[in-house]
PDB file of C-alpha atoms in Angstrom:
ATOM      1  CA  VAL N   1       5.644   3.321 -55.513  1.00 91.00           C
ATOM      2  CA  GLN N   2       7.586   6.352 -56.656  1.00 95.00           C
ATOM      3  CA  LEU N   3       6.771  10.035 -56.506  1.00 97.00           C
ATOM      4  CA  GLN N   4       8.969  12.494 -58.380  1.00 96.00           C
ATOM      5  CA  ALA N   5       8.412  16.185 -57.699  1.00 97.00           C
ATOM      6  CA  SER N   6       9.675  18.949 -59.957  1.00 98.00           C
ATOM      7  CA  GLY N   7       8.979  22.512 -60.989  1.00 98.00           C
ATOM      8  CA  GLY N   8      10.361  24.484 -58.090  1.00 97.00           C
ATOM      9  CA  GLY N   9      12.407  27.614 -58.498  1.00 97.00           C
ATOM     10  CA  LEU N  10      12.795  31.280 -57.698  1.00 98.00           C
ATOM     11  CA  VAL N  11       9.790  33.534 -58.216  1.00 98.00           C
ATOM     12  CA  GLN N  12       8.992  37.105 -57.256  1.00 98.00           C
ATOM     13  CA  PRO N  13       6.229  37.920 -54.784  1.00 98.00           C
ATOM     14  CA  GLY N  14       2.886  37.864 -56.546  1.00 98.00           C
ATOM     15  CA  GLY N  15       4.167  35.395 -59.109  1.00 98.00           C
ATOM     16  CA  SER N  16       3.104  31.867 -59.969  1.00 98.00           C
ATOM     17  CA  LEU N  17       4.643  28.420 -60.199  1.00 98.00           C
ATOM     18  CA  ARG N  18       3.325  25.020 -61.154  1.00 98.00           C
ATOM     19  CA  LEU N  19       4.780  21.967 -59.458  1.00 98.00           C
ATOM     20  CA  SER N  20       4.494  18.481 -60.920  1.00 98.00           C
ATOM     21  CA  CYS N  21       4.518  15.114 -59.183  1.00 97.00           C
ATOM     22  CA  ALA N  22       5.076  12.140 -61.459  1.00 97.00           C
ATOM     23  CA  ALA N  23       3.591   9.024 -59.915  1.00 96.00           C
ATOM     24  CA  SER N  24       4.645   5.485 -60.783  1.00 93.00           C
ATOM     25  CA  GLY N  25       3.826   2.081 -59.383  1.00 90.00           C
ATOM     26  CA  PHE N  26       0.155   2.910 -58.929  1.00 90.00           C
ATOM     27  CA  THR N  27      -2.686   4.571 -60.829  1.00 87.00           C
ATOM     28  CA  LEU N  28      -4.340   7.887 -60.031  1.00 86.00           C
ATOM     29  CA  ASN N  29      -7.835   6.527 -59.650  1.00 87.00           C
ATOM     30  CA  ARG N  30      -8.018   5.467 -56.017  1.00 88.00           C
ATOM     31  CA  PRO N  31      -5.463   6.751 -53.519  1.00 94.00           C
ATOM     32  CA  ALA N  32      -5.210  10.098 -51.789  1.00 96.00           C
ATOM     33  CA  ILE N  33      -2.326  12.229 -52.967  1.00 97.00           C
ATOM     34  CA  GLY N  34      -1.178  15.656 -51.957  1.00 97.00           C
ATOM     35  CA  TRP N  35       1.420  18.322 -51.483  1.00 98.00           C
ATOM     36  CA  PHE N  36       3.198  19.267 -48.291  1.00 98.00           C
ATOM     37  CA  ARG N  37       5.886  21.790 -47.541  1.00 98.00           C
ATOM     38  CA  GLN N  38       8.560  22.447 -44.961  1.00 98.00           C
ATOM     39  CA  ALA N  39      10.223  25.782 -44.381  1.00 97.00           C
ATOM     40  CA  PRO N  40      13.513  26.142 -42.486  1.00 93.00           C
ATOM     41  CA  GLY N  41      12.939  25.794 -38.774  1.00 94.00           C
ATOM     42  CA  LYS N  42       9.269  24.902 -39.210  1.00 96.00           C
ATOM     43  CA  GLU N  43       7.292  21.701 -39.141  1.00 96.00           C
ATOM     44  CA  ARG N  44       6.071  20.074 -42.328  1.00 97.00           C
ATOM     45  CA  GLU N  45       2.548  21.151 -43.251  1.00 97.00           C
ATOM     46  CA  ALA N  46      -0.036  20.096 -45.778  1.00 98.00           C
ATOM     47  CA  VAL N  47      -0.940  22.561 -48.535  1.00 98.00           C
ATOM     48  CA  SER N  48      -3.232  20.622 -50.893  1.00 98.00           C
ATOM     49  CA  CYS N  49      -4.688  17.131 -51.028  1.00 98.00           C
ATOM     50  CA  LEU N  50      -6.778  15.255 -53.574  1.00 97.00           C
ATOM     51  CA  SER N  51      -8.948  12.191 -53.502  1.00 96.00           C
ATOM     52  CA  THR N  52      -8.111  10.660 -56.872  1.00 92.00           C
ATOM     53  CA  ASN N  53     -11.252   8.509 -57.011  1.00 92.00           C
ATOM     54  CA  ASN N  54     -13.724  11.403 -56.804  1.00 93.00           C
ATOM     55  CA  ASP N  55     -11.579  14.528 -57.229  1.00 94.00           C
ATOM     56  CA  ILE N  56     -12.520  15.934 -53.824  1.00 96.00           C
ATOM     57  CA  THR N  57      -9.883  18.390 -52.702  1.00 97.00           C
ATOM     58  CA  TYR N  58      -8.799  19.782 -49.368  1.00 98.00           C
ATOM     59  CA  TYR N  59      -6.946  23.047 -48.825  1.00 98.00           C
ATOM     60  CA  PRO N  60      -5.907  24.678 -45.567  1.00 97.00           C
ATOM     61  CA  ASP N  61      -7.135  28.235 -45.156  1.00 97.00           C
ATOM     62  CA  PHE N  62      -3.757  29.822 -45.768  1.00 96.00           C
ATOM     63  CA  VAL N  63      -3.681  28.635 -49.412  1.00 96.00           C
ATOM     64  CA  LYS N  64      -7.369  28.709 -50.325  1.00 94.00           C
ATOM     65  CA  GLY N  65      -7.942  30.724 -53.460  1.00 95.00           C
ATOM     66  CA  ARG N  66      -4.245  30.689 -54.346  1.00 98.00           C
ATOM     67  CA  PHE N  67      -3.279  27.003 -54.757  1.00 98.00           C
ATOM     68  CA  THR N  68      -4.991  24.416 -56.937  1.00 98.00           C
ATOM     69  CA  ILE N  69      -4.269  20.710 -57.054  1.00 98.00           C
ATOM     70  CA  SER N  70      -5.170  18.693 -60.140  1.00 97.00           C
ATOM     71  CA  LYS N  71      -4.230  15.474 -61.886  1.00 96.00           C
ATOM     72  CA  ASP N  72      -3.622  14.078 -65.347  1.00 95.00           C
ATOM     73  CA  ASN N  73      -4.598  10.434 -65.228  1.00 92.00           C
ATOM     74  CA  ALA N  74      -3.135   9.606 -68.631  1.00 93.00           C
ATOM     75  CA  ARG N  75       0.280  10.927 -67.660  1.00 95.00           C
ATOM     76  CA  SER N  76       0.064   9.937 -63.972  1.00 95.00           C
ATOM     77  CA  ILE N  77       1.006  13.435 -62.886  1.00 97.00           C
ATOM     78  CA  VAL N  78      -0.405  15.518 -60.059  1.00 97.00           C
ATOM     79  CA  TYR N  79       0.019  19.266 -60.332  1.00 98.00           C
ATOM     80  CA  LEU N  80       0.082  22.077 -57.811  1.00 98.00           C
ATOM     81  CA  GLN N  81      -0.662  25.443 -59.349  1.00 98.00           C
ATOM     82  CA  MET N  82       0.460  28.201 -56.997  1.00 98.00           C
ATOM     83  CA  ASN N  83      -0.596  31.794 -57.620  1.00 98.00           C
ATOM     84  CA  ASN N  84      -0.053  35.060 -55.788  1.00 98.00           C
ATOM     85  CA  LEU N  85       2.954  33.671 -53.992  1.00 98.00           C
ATOM     86  CA  THR N  86       4.399  35.411 -50.949  1.00 97.00           C
ATOM     87  CA  PRO N  87       7.759  35.048 -49.195  1.00 97.00           C
ATOM     88  CA  GLU N  88       5.942  32.978 -46.562  1.00 97.00           C
ATOM     89  CA  ASP N  89       5.413  30.296 -49.218  1.00 98.00           C
ATOM     90  CA  THR N  90       9.164  29.717 -49.424  1.00 98.00           C
ATOM     91  CA  ALA N  91       9.799  26.082 -48.533  1.00 98.00           C
ATOM     92  CA  VAL N  92      10.720  22.680 -49.842  1.00 98.00           C
ATOM     93  CA  TYR N  93       7.603  21.156 -51.362  1.00 98.00           C
ATOM     94  CA  PHE N  94       6.947  17.422 -51.289  1.00 98.00           C
ATOM     95  CA  CYS N  95       4.324  15.229 -52.868  1.00 97.00           C
ATOM     96  CA  ALA N  96       2.963  12.348 -50.835  1.00 98.00           C
ATOM     97  CA  ALA N  97       0.398   9.604 -51.163  1.00 97.00           C
ATOM     98  CA  ASP N  98      -1.487   6.984 -49.213  1.00 96.00           C
ATOM     99  CA  LEU N  99      -2.489   4.012 -51.326  1.00 94.00           C
ATOM    100  CA  ALA N 100      -4.530   2.501 -48.491  1.00 92.00           C
ATOM    101  CA  GLN N 101      -7.125   5.243 -48.337  1.00 90.00           C
ATOM    102  CA  SER N 102      -8.653   7.860 -50.606  1.00 91.00           C
ATOM    103  CA  SER N 103      -9.671  10.755 -48.365  1.00 94.00           C
ATOM    104  CA  SER N 104      -8.022  14.053 -49.183  1.00 96.00           C
ATOM    105  CA  TYR N 105      -8.923  15.401 -45.734  1.00 96.00           C
ATOM    106  CA  ALA N 106      -7.400  12.375 -43.990  1.00 95.00           C
ATOM    107  CA  LEU N 107      -4.230  12.632 -46.045  1.00 96.00           C
ATOM    108  CA  CYS N 108      -3.713  16.287 -45.253  1.00 97.00           C
ATOM    109  CA  HIS N 109      -4.280  15.658 -41.545  1.00 96.00           C
ATOM    110  CA  GLY N 110      -2.375  12.399 -41.289  1.00 94.00           C
ATOM    111  CA  ARG N 111       1.030  10.954 -41.959  1.00 93.00           C
ATOM    112  CA  PRO N 112       1.267   9.747 -45.546  1.00 95.00           C
ATOM    113  CA  PRO N 113       3.376   6.606 -45.925  1.00 94.00           C
ATOM    114  CA  ASN N 114       4.728   7.406 -49.387  1.00 96.00           C
ATOM    115  CA  TRP N 115       6.881  10.452 -50.108  1.00 97.00           C
ATOM    116  CA  GLY N 116       8.772  11.861 -53.006  1.00 95.00           C
ATOM    117  CA  GLN N 117      11.877  13.991 -52.834  1.00 94.00           C
ATOM    118  CA  GLY N 118      11.327  17.708 -52.374  1.00 95.00           C
ATOM    119  CA  THR N 119      11.553  20.608 -54.749  1.00 98.00           C
ATOM    120  CA  GLN N 120      12.642  24.026 -53.516  1.00 98.00           C
ATOM    121  CA  VAL N 121      10.333  27.011 -53.947  1.00 98.00           C
ATOM    122  CA  THR N 122      11.801  30.405 -53.129  1.00 98.00           C
ATOM    123  CA  VAL N 123       9.683  33.559 -53.240  1.00 98.00           C
ATOM    124  CA  SER N 124      11.853  36.628 -53.147  1.00 97.00           C
ATOM    125  CA  SER N 125      12.374  39.927 -54.879  1.00 95.00           C
TER     126      SER N 125
END
């Protein structure tokens, strides 16, 4: 199982970024997969999770309406579209998965066993 995140960078407040997570070693039709972030001095937190078997998503309130998680089964990529970014969104973003279960809610509230490396997102003017 490998998860490869990319797409981070520097963006101005109010801007957008799309992160990609390339998944290998499993198919995107059963497990739960999601995005988490960790800012300096803060604990890691979930920002978006997806049940790949039924496309049910979970978002915490602080990203609802701004972040969207989606997947491309053919390319085995999970995306995180982030709009209207604020400096508070600055963090290292990670993709994570749990092949043993498929609940997006459970993934976002649990401890995923599979992690990719992070990609830095910086929101600054």
